[in-house]
Coordinates of N, CA and C in Angstrom, one line a residue:
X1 N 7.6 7.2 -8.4 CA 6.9 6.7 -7.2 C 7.4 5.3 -6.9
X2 N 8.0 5.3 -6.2 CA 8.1 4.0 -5.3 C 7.4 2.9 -4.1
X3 N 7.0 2.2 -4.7 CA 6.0 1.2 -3.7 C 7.2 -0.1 -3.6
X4 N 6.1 -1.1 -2.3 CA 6.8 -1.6 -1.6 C 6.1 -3.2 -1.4
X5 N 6.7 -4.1 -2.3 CA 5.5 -5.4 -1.9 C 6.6 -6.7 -1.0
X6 N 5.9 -6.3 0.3 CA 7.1 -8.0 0.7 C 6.2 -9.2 1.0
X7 N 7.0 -10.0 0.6 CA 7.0 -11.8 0.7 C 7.4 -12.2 2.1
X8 N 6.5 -13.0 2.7 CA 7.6 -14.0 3.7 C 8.2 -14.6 2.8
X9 N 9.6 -14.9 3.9 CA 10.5 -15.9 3.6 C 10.1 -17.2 3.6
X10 N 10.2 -18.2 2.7 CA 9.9 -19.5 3.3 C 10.9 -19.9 4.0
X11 N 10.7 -21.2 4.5 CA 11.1 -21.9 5.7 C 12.8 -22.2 5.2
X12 N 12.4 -23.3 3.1 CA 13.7 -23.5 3.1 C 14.8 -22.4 3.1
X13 N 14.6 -21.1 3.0 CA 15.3 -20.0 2.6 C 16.0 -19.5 3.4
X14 N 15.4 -20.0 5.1 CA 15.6 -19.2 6.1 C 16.4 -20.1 6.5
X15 N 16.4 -21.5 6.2 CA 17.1 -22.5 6.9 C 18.6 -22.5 6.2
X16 N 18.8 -22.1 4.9 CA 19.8 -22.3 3.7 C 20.5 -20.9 4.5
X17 N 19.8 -20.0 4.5 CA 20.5 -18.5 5.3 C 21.3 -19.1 6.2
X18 N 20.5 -19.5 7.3 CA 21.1 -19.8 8.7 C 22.8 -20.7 8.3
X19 N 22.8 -21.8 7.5 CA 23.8 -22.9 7.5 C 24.9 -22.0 6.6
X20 N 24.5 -20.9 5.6 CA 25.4 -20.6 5.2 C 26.0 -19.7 6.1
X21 N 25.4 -18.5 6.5 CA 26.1 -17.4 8.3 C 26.2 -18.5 9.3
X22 N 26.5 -20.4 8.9 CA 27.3 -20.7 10.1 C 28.6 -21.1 9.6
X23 N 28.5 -22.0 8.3 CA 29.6 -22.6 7.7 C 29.9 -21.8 6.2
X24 N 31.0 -22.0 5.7 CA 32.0 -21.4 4.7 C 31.5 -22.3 3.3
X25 N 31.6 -23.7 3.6 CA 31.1 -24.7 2.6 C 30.4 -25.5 3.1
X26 N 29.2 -25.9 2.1 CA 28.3 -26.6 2.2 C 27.8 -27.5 1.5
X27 N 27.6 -28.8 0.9 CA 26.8 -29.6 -0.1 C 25.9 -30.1 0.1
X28 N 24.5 -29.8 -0.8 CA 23.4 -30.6 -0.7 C 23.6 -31.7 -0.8
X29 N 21.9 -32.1 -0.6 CA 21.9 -33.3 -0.8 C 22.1 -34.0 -2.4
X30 N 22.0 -32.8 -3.1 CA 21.6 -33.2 -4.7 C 22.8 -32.7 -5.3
X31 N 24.6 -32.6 -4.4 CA 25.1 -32.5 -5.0 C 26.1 -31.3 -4.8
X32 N 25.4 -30.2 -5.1 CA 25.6 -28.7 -5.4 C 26.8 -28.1 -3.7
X33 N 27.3 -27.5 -4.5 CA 28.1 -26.8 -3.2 C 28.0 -25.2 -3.3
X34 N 28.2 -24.8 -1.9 CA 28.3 -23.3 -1.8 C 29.2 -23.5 -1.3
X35 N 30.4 -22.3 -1.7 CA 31.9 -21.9 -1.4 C 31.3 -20.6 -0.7
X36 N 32.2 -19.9 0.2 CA 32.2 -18.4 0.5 C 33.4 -18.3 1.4
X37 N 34.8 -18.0 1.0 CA 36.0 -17.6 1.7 C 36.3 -16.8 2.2
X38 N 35.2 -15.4 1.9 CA 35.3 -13.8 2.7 C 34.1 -13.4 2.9
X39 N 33.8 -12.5 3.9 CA 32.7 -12.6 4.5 C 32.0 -11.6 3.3
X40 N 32.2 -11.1 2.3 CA 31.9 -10.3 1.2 C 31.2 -11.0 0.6
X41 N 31.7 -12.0 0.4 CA 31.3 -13.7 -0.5 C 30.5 -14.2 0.4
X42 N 30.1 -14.3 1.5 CA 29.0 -15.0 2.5 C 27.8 -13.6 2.1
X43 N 27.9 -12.7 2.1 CA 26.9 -11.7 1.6 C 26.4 -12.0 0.8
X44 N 27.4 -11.7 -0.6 CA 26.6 -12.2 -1.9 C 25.6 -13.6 -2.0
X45 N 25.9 -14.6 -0.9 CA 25.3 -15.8 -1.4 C 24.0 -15.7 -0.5
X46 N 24.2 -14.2 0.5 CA 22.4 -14.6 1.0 C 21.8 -13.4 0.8
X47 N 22.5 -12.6 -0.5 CA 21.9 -11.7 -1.1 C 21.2 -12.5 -2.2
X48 N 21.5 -13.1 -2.6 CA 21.1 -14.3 -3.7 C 19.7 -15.2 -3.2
X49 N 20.4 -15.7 -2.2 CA 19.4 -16.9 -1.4 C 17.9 -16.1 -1.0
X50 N 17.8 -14.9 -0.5 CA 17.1 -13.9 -0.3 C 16.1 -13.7 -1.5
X51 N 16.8 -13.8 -2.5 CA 15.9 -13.7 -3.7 C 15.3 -15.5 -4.2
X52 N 15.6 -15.9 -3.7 CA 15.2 -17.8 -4.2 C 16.3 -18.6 -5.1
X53 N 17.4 -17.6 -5.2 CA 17.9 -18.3 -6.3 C 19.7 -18.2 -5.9
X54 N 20.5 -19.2 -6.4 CA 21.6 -19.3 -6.3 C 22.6 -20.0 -7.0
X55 N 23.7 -19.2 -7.2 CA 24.8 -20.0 -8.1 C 25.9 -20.7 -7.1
X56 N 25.9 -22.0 -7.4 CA 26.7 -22.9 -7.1 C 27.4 -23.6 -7.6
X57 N 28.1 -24.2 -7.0 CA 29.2 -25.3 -8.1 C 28.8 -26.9 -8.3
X58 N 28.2 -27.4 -9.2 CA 28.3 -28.9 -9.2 C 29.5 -29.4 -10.3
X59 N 29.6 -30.5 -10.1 CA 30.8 -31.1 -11.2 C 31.9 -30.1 -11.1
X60 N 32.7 -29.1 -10.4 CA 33.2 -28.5 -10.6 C 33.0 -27.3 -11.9
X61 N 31.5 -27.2 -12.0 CA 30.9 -25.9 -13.2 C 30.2 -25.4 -12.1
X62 N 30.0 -24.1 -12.8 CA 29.2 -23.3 -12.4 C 27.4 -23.9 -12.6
X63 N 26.4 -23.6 -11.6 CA 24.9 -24.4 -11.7 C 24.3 -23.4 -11.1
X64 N 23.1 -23.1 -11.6 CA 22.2 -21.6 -11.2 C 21.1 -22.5 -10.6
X65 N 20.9 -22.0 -10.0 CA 19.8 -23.4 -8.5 C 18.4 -22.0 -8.4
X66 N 17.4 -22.8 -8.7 CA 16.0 -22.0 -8.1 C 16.1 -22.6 -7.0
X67 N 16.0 -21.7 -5.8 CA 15.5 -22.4 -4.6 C 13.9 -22.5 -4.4
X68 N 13.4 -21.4 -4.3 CA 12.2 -21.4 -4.7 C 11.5 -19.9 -5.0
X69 N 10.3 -19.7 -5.7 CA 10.4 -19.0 -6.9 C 8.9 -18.2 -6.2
X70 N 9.1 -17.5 -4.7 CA 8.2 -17.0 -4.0 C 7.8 -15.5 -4.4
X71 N 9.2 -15.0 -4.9 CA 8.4 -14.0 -5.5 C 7.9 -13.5 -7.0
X72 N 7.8 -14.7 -7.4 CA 7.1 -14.6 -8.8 C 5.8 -14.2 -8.6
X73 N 5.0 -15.0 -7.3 CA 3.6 -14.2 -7.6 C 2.9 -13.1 -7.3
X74 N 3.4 -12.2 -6.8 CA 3.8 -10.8 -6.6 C 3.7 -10.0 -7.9
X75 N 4.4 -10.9 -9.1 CA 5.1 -9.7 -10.3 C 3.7 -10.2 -11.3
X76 N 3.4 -11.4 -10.9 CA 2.3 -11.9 -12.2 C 1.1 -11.0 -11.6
X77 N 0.7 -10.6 -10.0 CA -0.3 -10.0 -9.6 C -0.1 -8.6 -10.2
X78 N 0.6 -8.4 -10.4 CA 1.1 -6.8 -11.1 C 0.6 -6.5 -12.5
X79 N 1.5 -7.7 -13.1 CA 1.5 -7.8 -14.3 C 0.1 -8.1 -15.1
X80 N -1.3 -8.4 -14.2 CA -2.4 -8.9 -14.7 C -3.0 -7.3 -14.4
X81 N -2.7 -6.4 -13.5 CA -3.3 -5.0 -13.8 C -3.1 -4.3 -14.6
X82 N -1.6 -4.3 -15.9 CA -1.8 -3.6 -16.6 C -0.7 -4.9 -18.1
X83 N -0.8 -3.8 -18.7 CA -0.5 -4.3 -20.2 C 1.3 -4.3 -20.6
X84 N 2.2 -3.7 -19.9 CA 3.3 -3.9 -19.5 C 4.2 -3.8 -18.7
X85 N 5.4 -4.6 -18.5 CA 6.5 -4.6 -16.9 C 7.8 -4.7 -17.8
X86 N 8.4 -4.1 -17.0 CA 10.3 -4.4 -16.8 C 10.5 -4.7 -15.4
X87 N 11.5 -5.7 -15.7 CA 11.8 -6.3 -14.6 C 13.4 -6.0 -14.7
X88 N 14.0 -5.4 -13.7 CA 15.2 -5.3 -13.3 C 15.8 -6.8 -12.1
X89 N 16.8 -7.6 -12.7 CA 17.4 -8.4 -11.6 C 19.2 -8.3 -11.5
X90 N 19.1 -8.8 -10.1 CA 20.7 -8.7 -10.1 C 21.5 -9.7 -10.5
X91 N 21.5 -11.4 -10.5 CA 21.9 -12.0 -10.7 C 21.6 -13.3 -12.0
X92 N 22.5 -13.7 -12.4 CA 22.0 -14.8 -13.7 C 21.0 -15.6 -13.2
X93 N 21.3 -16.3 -11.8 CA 20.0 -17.4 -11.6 C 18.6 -16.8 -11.5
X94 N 18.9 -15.5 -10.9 CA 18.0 -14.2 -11.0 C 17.0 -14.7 -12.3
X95 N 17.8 -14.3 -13.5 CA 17.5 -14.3 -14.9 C 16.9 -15.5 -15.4
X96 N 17.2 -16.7 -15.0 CA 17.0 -17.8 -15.6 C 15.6 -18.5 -15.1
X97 N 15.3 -17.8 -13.9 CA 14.2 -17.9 -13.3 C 13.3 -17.4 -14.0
X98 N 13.4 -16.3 -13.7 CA 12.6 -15.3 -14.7 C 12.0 -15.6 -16.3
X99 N 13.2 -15.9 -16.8 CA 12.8 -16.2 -18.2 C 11.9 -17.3 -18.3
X100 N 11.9 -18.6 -17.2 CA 11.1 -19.6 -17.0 C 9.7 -19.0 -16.7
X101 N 9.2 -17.8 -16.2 CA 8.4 -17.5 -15.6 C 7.6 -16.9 -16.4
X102 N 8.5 -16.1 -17.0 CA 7.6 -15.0 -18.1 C 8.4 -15.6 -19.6
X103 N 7.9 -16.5 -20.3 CA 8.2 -16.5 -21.3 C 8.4 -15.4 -22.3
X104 N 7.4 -15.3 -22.8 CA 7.5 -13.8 -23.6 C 8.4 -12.5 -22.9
X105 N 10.0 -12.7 -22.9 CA 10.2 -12.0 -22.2 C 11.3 -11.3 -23.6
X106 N 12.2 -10.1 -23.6 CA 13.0 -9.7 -24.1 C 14.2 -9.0 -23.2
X107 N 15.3 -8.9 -24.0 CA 15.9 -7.7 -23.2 C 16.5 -6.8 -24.1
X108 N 15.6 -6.4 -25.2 CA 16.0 -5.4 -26.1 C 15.0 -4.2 -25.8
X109 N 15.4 -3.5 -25.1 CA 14.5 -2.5 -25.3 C 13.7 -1.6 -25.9
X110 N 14.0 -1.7 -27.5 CA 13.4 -1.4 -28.9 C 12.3 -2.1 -28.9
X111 N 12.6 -3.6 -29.1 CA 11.6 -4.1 -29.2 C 10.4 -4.5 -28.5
X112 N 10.7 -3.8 -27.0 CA 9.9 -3.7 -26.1 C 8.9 -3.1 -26.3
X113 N 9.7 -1.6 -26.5 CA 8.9 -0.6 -26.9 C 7.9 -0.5 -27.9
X114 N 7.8 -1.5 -29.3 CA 7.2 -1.5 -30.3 C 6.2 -2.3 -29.6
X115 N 6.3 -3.6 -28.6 CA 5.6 -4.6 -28.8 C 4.7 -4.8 -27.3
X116 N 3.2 -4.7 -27.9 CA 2.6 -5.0 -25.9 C 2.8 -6.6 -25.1
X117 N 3.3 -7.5 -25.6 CA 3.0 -8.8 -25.4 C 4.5 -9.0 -25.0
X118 N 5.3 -8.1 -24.6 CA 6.6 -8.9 -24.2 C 6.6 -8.3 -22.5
X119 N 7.5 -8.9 -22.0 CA 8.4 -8.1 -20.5 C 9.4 -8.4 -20.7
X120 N 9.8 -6.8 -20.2 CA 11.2 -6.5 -20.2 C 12.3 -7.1 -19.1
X121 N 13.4 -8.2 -19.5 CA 14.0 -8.5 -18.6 C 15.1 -7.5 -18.5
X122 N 16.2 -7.1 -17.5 CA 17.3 -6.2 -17.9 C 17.8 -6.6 -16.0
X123 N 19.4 -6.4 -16.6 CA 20.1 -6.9 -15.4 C 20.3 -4.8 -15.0
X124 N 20.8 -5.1 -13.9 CA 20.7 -3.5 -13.1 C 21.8 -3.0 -13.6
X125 N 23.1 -3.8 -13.6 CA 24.0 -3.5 -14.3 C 24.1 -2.4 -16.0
X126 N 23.9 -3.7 -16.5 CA 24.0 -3.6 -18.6 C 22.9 -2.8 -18.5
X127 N 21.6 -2.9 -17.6 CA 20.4 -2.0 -18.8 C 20.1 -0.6 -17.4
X128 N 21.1 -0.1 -16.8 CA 21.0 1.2 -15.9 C 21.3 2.6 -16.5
X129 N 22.1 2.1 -18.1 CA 22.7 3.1 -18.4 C 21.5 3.3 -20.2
X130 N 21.5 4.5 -20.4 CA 21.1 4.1 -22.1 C 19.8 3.7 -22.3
X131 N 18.7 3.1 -21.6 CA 17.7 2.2 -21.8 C 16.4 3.0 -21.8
X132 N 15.7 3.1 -22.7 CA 14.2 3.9 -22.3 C 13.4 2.6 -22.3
X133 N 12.7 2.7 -21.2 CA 11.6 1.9 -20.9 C 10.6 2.5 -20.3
X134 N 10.0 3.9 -21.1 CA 9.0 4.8 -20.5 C 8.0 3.9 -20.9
X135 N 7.6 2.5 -21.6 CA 6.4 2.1 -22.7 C 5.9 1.2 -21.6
X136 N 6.9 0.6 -20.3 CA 6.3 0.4 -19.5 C 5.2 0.8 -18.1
X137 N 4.2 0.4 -18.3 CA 3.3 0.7 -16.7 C 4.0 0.5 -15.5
X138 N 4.4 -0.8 -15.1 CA 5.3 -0.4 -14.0 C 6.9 -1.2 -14.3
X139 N 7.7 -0.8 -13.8 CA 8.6 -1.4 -13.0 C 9.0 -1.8 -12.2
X140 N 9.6 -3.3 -12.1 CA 9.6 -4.4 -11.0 C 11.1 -4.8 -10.9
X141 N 11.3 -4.4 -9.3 CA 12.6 -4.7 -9.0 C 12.8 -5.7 -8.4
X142 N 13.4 -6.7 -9.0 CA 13.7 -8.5 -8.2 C 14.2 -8.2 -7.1
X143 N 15.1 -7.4 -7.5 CA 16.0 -7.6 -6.1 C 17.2 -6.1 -6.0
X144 N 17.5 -6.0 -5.6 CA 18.4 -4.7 -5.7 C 19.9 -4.6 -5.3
X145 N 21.0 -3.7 -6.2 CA 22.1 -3.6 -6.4 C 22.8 -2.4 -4.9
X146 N 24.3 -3.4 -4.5 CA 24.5 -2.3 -3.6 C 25.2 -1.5 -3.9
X147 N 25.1 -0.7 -5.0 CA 25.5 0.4 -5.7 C 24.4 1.5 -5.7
X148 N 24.9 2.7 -5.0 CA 23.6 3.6 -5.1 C 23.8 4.1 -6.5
X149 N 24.7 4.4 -7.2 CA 24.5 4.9 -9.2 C 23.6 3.6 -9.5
X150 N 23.8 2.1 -9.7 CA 22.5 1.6 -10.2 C 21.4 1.7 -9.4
X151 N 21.3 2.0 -8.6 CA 19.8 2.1 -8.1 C 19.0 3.8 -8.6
X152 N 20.2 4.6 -8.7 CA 19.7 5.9 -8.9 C 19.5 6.1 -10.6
X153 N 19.8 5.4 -11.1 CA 20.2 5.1 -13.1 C 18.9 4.4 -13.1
X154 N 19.0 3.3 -12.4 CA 18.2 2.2 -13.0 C 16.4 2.5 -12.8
X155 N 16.1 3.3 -11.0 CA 15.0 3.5 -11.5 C 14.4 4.9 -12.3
X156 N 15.4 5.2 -13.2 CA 15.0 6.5 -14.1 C 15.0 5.9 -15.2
X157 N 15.1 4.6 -15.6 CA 14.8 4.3 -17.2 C 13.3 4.2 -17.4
X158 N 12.5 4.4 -16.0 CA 11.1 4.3 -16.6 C 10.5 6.2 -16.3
X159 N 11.5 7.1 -16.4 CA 11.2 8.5 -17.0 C 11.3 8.8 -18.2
X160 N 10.5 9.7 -19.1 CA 10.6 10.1 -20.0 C 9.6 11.7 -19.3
X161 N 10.5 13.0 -20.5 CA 10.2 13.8 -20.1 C 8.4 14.2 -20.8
X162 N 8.4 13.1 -21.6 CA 6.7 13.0 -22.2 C 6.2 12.0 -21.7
X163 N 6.6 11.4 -20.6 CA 5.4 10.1 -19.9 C 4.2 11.0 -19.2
X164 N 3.2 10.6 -19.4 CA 1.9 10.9 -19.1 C 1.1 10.6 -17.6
X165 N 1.9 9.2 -17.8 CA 1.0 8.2 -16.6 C 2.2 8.3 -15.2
X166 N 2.2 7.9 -14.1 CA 2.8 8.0 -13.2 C 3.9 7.2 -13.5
X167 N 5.4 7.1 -13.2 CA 6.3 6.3 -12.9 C 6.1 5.6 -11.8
X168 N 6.0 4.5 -12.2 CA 5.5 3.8 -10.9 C 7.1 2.1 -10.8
X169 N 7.6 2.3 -9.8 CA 8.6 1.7 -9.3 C 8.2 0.5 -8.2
X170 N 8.5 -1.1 -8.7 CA 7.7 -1.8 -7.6 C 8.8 -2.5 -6.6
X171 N 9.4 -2.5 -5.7 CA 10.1 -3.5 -4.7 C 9.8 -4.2 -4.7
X172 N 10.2 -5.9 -4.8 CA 10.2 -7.0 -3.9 C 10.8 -7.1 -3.1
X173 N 10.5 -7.3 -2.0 CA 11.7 -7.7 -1.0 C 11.0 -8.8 0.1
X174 N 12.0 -9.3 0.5 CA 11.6 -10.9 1.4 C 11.8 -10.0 3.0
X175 N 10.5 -10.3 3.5 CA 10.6 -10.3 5.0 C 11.5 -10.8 6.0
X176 N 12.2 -9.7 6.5 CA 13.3 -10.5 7.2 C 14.8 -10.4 6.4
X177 N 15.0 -10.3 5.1 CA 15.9 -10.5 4.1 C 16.7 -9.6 4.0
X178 N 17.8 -9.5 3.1 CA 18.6 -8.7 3.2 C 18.1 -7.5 2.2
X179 N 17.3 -7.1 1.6 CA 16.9 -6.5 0.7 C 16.9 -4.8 1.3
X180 N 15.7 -4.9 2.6 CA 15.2 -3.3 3.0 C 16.8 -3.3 3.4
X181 N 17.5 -3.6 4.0 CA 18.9 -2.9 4.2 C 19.2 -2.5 3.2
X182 N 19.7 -3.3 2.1 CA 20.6 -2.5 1.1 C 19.9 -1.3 0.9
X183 N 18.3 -1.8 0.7 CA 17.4 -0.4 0.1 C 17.8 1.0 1.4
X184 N 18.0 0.4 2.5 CA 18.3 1.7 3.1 C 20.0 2.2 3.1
X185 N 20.9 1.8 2.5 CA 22.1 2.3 2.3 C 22.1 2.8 1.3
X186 N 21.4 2.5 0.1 CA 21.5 2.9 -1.0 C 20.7 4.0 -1.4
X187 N 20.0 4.7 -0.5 CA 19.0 5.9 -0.9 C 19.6 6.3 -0.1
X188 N 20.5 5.9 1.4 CA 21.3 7.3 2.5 C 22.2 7.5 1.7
X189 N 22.6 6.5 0.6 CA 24.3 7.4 0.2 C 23.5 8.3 -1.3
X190 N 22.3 7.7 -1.8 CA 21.7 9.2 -2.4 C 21.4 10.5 -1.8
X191 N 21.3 10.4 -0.5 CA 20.7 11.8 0.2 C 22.2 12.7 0.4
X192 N 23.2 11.3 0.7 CA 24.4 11.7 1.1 C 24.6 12.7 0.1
X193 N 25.2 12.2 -0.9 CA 25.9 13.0 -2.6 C 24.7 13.4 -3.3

């Protein structure tokens, strides 16, 4: 079962959108640059920005930027109804957020399963294939992959053909954001094949 929880966008998110769909490069004030040379690459960074978070370059390194961390309280409202979550995200700043958020977090899924006091982190990628996370109540999707196989893999790691309780699958998505799109390409090209 699939539910559906959206966030407004804040203001800075919408504003960081807008400057990146006008210009290619950009530097804050604190330094940080956004590159995007193909319009594939202007996607990815307000597929990112969409979720609060983003990788950019400072010093000429790579720098994982929280922009802001709106939809964390969404997953903690979740997370206080029952006794365990998996959290699926797409990107590292994705992750780094996250881990800041939910301390007790893992991405071993063994030891998920033995233990009630963790949450499960897993990128959509590495943990779509192979992973049982039936031990979870719900599942929480940061953000979502524009691949219909990880979206169709990823939300069956919380089947088991002895789960009891409902599979219950949660969306975030930002109002306005690029999220319900992907989510509608990526279930038409399920219906498709």
């Amino acid at each position: 079962e699939e539910r559906f929880i959206f966030v407004d966008m804040p203001e800075n998110i919408k504003l960081l959108s807008k400057i990146v769909l006008g210009y290619d490069k950009y530097t804050s004030k604190a330094g940080w640059i956004i590159e995007h040379e193909t319009p594939v690459a202007k996607q990815q960074k307000i597929h990112q920005i969409h979720s609060g978070t983003l990788k950019t370059i400072l010093n000429d390194k790579p720098n994982y930027v929280t922009l802001d961390n709106f939809k964390i309280a969404p997953i903690m409202r979740l997370w206080q109804q029952v006794n365990k979550i998996a959290i699926f995200y797409m990107f590292i700043a994705e992750f780094e957020l996250l881990k800041r958020e939910f301390p007790n977090w893992t991405n071993d899924p063994n030891e998920f399963a033995e233990r009630d006091d963790l949450v499960y982190l897993g990128q959509f990628v590495s943990s779509r294939e192979g992973v049982n996370l039936s031990t979870a109540d719900y599942m929480v999707m940061f953000n979502i992959p524009f691949s219909s196989v990880s979206y169709q893999q990823s939300i069956q790691r919380i089947v088991t053909k002895n789960r009891e309780k409902p599979a219950i699958v949660y969306w975030i998505m930002t109002k306005g954001g690029i999220e319900e799109k992907i989510y509608k390409i990526v279930t038409d090209k399920r219906k498709y094949t």
